[in-house]
XYZ file of C-alpha atoms in Angstrom:
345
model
C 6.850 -28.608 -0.194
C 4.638 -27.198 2.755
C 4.234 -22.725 2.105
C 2.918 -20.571 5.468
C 1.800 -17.546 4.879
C 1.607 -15.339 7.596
C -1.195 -12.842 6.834
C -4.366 -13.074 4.845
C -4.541 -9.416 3.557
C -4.038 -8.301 -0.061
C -0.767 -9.724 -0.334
C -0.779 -12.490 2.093
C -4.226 -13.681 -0.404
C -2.783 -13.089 -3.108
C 0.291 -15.253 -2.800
C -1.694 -17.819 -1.571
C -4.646 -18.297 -4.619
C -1.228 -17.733 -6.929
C 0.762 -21.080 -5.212
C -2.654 -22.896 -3.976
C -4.665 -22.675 -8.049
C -1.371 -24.242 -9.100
C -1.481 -27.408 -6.554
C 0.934 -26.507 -4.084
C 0.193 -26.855 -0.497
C -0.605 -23.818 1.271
C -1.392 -22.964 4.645
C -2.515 -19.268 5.976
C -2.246 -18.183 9.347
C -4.150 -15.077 10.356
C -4.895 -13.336 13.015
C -8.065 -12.009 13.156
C -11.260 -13.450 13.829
C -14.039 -13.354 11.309
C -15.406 -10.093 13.016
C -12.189 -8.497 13.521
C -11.256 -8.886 10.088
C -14.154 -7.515 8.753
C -13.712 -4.406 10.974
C -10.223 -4.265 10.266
C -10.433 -3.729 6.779
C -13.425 -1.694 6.196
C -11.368 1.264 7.311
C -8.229 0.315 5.480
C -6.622 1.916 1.945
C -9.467 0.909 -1.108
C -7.976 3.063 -3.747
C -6.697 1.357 -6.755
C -5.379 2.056 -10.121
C -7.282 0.353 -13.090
C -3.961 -1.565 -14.480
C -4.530 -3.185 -11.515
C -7.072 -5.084 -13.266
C -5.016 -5.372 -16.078
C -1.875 -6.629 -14.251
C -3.654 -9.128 -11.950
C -5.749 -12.105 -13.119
C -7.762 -12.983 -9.589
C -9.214 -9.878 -9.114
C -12.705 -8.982 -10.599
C -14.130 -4.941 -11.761
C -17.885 -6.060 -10.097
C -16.303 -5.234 -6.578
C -15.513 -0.930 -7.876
C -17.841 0.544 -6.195
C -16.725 3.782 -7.059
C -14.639 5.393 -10.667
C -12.126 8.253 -10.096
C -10.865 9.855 -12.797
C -9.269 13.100 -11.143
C -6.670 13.300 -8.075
C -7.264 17.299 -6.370
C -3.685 18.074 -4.690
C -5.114 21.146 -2.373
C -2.243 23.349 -1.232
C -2.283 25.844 1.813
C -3.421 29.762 -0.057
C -6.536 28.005 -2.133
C -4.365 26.651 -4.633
C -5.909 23.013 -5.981
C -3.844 20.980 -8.785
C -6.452 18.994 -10.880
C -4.664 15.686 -11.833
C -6.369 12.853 -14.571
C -6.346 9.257 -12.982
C -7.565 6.320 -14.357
C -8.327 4.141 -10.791
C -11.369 2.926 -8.932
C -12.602 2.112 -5.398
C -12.741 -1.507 -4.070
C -15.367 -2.632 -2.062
C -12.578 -3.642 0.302
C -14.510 -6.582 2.552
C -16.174 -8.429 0.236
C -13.291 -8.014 -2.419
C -10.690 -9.977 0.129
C -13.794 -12.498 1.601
C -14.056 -13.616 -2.180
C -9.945 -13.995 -3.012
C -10.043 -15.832 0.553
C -12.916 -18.049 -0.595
C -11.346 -18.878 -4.200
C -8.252 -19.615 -2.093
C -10.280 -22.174 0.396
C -11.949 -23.872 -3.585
C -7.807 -24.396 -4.746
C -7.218 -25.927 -1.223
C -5.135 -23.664 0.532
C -5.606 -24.143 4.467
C -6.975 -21.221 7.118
C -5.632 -21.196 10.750
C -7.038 -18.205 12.553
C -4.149 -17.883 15.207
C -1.315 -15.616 16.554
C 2.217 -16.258 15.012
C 4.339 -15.625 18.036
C 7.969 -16.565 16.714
C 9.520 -17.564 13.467
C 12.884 -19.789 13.187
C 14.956 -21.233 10.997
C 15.376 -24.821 11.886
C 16.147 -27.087 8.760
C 12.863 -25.310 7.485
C 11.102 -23.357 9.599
C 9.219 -23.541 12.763
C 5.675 -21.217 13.368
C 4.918 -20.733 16.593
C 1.623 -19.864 17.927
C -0.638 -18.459 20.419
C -3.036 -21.956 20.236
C -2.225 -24.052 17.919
C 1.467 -25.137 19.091
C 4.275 -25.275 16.844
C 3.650 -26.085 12.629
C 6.741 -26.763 10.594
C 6.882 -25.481 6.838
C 9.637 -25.610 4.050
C 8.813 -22.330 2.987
C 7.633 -19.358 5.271
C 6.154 -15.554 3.204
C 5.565 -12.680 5.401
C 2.381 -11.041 4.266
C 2.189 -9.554 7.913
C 1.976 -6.023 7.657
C 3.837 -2.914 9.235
C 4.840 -5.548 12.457
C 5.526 -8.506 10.426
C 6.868 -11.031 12.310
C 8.990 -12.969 9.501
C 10.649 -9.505 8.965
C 11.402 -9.257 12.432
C 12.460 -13.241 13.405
C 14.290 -14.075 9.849
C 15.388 -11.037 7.855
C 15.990 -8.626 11.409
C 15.496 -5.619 9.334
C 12.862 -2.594 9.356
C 11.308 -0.202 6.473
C 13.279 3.165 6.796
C 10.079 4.892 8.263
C 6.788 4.114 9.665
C 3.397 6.528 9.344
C 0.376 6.126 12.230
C -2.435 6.957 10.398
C -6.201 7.017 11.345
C -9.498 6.215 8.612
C -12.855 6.842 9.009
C -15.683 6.251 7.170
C -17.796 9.426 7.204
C -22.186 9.000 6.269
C -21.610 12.385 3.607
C -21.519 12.511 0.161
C -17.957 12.699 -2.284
C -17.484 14.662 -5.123
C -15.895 11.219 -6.891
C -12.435 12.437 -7.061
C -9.301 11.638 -4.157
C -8.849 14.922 -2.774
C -5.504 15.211 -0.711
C -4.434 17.935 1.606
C -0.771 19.232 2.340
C 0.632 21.234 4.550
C 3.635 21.882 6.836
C 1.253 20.325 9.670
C 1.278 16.979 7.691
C 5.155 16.819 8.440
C 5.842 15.111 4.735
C 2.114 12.981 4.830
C -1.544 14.621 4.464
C -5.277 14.532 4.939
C -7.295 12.825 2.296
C -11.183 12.758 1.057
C -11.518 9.867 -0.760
C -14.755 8.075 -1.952
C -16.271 5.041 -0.345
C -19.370 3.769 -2.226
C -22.005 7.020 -1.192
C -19.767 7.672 1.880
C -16.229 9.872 2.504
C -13.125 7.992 3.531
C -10.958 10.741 5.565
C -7.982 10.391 7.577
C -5.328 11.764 8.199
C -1.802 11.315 10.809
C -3.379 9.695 14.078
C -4.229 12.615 16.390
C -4.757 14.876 13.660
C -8.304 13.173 11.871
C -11.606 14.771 12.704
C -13.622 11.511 14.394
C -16.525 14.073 14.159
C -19.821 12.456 12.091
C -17.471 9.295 11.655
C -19.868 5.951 11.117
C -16.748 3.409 11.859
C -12.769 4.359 12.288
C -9.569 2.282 12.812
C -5.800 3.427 12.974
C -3.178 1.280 11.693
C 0.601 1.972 11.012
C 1.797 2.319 7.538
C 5.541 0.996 6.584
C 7.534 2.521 3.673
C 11.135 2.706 2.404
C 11.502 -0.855 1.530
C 13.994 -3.782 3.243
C 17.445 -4.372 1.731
C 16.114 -8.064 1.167
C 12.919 -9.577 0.684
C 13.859 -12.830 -0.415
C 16.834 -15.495 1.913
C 16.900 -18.914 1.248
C 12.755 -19.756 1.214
C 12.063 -17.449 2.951
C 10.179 -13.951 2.032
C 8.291 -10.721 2.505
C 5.845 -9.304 0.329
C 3.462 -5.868 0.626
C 3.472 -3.932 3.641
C 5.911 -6.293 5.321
C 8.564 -5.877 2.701
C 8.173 -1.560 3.269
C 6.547 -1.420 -0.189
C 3.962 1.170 0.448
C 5.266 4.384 -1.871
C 6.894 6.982 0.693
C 4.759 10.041 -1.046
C 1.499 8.450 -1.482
C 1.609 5.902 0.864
C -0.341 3.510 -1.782
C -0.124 0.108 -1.290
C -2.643 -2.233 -1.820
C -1.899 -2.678 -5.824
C 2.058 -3.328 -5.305
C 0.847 -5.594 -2.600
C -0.774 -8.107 -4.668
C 1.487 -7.626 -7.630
C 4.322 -8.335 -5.254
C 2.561 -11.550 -4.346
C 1.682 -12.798 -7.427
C 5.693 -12.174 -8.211
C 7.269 -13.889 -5.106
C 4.667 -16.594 -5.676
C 6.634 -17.217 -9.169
C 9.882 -16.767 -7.786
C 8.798 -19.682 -5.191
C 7.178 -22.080 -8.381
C 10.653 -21.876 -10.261
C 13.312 -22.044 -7.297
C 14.386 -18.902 -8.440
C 14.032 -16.431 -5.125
C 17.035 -13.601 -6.382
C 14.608 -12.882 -9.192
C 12.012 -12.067 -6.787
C 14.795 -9.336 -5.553
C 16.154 -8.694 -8.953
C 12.386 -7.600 -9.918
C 11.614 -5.165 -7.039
C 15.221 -3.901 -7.506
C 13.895 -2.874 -10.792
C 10.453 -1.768 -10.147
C 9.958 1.955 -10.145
C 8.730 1.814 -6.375
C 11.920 1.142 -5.193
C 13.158 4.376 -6.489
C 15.611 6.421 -4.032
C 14.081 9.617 -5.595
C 10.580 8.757 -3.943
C 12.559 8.624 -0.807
C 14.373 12.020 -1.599
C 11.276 13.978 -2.565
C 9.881 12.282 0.813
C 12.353 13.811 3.441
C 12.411 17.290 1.721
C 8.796 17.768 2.044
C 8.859 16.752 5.855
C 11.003 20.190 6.256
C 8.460 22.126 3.839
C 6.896 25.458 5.275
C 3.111 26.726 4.448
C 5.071 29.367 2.203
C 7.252 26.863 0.244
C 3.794 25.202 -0.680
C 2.300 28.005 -1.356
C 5.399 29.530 -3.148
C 5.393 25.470 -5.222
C 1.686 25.862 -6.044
C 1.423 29.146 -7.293
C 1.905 28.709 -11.312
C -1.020 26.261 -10.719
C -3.516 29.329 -10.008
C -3.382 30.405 -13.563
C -2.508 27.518 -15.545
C -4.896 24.380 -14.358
C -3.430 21.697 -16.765
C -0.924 20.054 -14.880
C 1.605 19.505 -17.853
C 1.530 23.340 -19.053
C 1.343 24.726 -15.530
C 4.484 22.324 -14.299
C 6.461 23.461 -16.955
C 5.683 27.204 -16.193
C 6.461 26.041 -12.796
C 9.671 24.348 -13.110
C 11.138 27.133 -15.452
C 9.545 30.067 -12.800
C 10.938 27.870 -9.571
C 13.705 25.073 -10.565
C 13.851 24.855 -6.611
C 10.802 22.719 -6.484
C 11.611 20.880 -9.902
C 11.983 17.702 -7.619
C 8.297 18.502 -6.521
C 6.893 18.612 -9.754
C 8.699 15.566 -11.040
C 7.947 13.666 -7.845
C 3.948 14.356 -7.855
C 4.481 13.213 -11.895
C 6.198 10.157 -10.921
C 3.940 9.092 -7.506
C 0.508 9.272 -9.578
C 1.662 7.750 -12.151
C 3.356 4.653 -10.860
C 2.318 4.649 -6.615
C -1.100 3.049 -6.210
């Protein structure tokens, strides 16, 4: 049984080292060069919870480079929310060089190319920018917001799609993800986050300060998953299935874990449990979706109005009971912060 992967990101790696440490035959098509990769991801989402490292057996604590243990939600009036994390901060680069390299020691095959077309044809045919047309039994699109497998074999898109721009800023961090809402975020936000002894800070494209920045990159940033991400051998994992939470926009944990699960499904023969299990998965949640679209319509007052308990009462349990009981209006708010740092990244 010949497996492509299309993509050698979090997920795309991930599913690979899973089927390849096991003996199967895997092949990975990417499309970056070495350089482009490297640039590529040192501007992309490092944030990770510590189960993480719990839930996943390839990946290793010596690439943290930084330990957050508080989350600071910073509403329009002055009004910051204090929330206890228990996560970390990858050193991104080398972190994916060294699950590409274990991949490469199990076996698994690199082809730095474009993947142009997908289709179904007793198996399925690759084509590519250079390297002609490859034939595999079994075809996983790990291939982001634009996937191409999503496009060619499932003809379906994520309910909503986020441009966002990173930059890596040469100033210090406190050590804690501070995030920024607003109205003028439009149902996303601004974030400080740490990066090593540097500030990772973004924001919507158009609306991040470049100013002081060291290295940027935009990207696009898919969420409100596909109806299906698994049809007869054929499957989507990570940003190319729309996992990425619709609140937080988190994705790089659910990417591998949904990797390491559709490589399972694709061991056993048994693809509708891939399904079955993200049907099941808190991340799939409607109510993430919900809380999502009501905060696009928010207004600096509602925020402020939502975040005012929070001025006297700093522990976020007391103060969002105060809250709830003070404005049931915005009990969806309070449960839906609850919910996304608890389960979203």
């Amino acid at each position: 049984m010949r497996i492509c992967v299309v993509g050698a990101g979090p997920a795309g790696l991930y599913t690979s080292l899973y089927l390849s440490d096991r003996g199967h035959d895997v092949t990975v098509i990417d499309r970056f060069s070495e350089s482009g990769y490297r640039r590529y991801h040192s501007v992309c989402g490092a944030g990770i919870s510590l189960k993480a490292f719990r839930q996943l057996e390839y990946i290793d604590e010596k690439f943290i480079i930084n330990r957050v243990g508080n989350t600071v939600l910073s509403f329009p009036g002055d009004t910051d929310i204090i929330m206890k994390i228990d996560g970390a901060v990858i050193d991104r680069v080398p972190f994916l060089l060294d699950l590409k390299q274990k991949c490469s020691d199990a076996g698994c095959v690199f082809i730095q190319d474009n993947v142009l077309k997908v289709e179904r044809n007793d198996g399925f045919n690759v084509h590519t920018g250079r390297s002609g047309t490859m034939h595999f039994d079994v075809i996983v699109g790990c291939d982001g917001a634009h996937s191409v497998v999503r496009r060619d074999i499932f003809k379906t898109e994520p309910k909503g799609m986020v441009p966002v721009t990173e930059c890596i800023i040469d100033r210090p961090n406190n050590g804690s993800f501070r995030i920024f809402l607003g109205e003028k975020y439009k149902g996303m936000y601004g974030w400080d986050f740490p990066s090593g002894n540097r500030t990772n800070a973004g924001s919507v494209k158009g609306m991040a300060d470049l100013t002081d920045a060291v290295s940027h990159g935009s990207r696009h940033i898919p969420y409100g998953s596909v109806p299906l991400i698994a049809d007869n051998n054929a499957y989507l994992c990570g940003d190319a299935a729309g996992m990425p939470n619709p609140i937080s926009f988190g994705g790089l944990r659910i990417a591998m874990v949904s990797g390491m699960e559709c490589a399972k499904a694709i061991i056993t023969g048994s693809e509708k449990q891939y399904q079955k299990w993200w049907k099941k998965n808190i991340l799939s949640s409607e109510r993430f979706m919900e809380f999502r679209y009501s905060m696009e319509k928010w207004t600096d007052k509602e925020f402020i109005e939502a975040s005012e308990t929070f001025r006297k009462h700093k522990n976020i349990y007391i103060g969002g009971i105060i809250a709830t009981l003070k404005h049931p209006k915005y009990v969806k708010m309070y449960v839906g912060c609850l919910m996304t740092f608890k389960h979203s990244w």
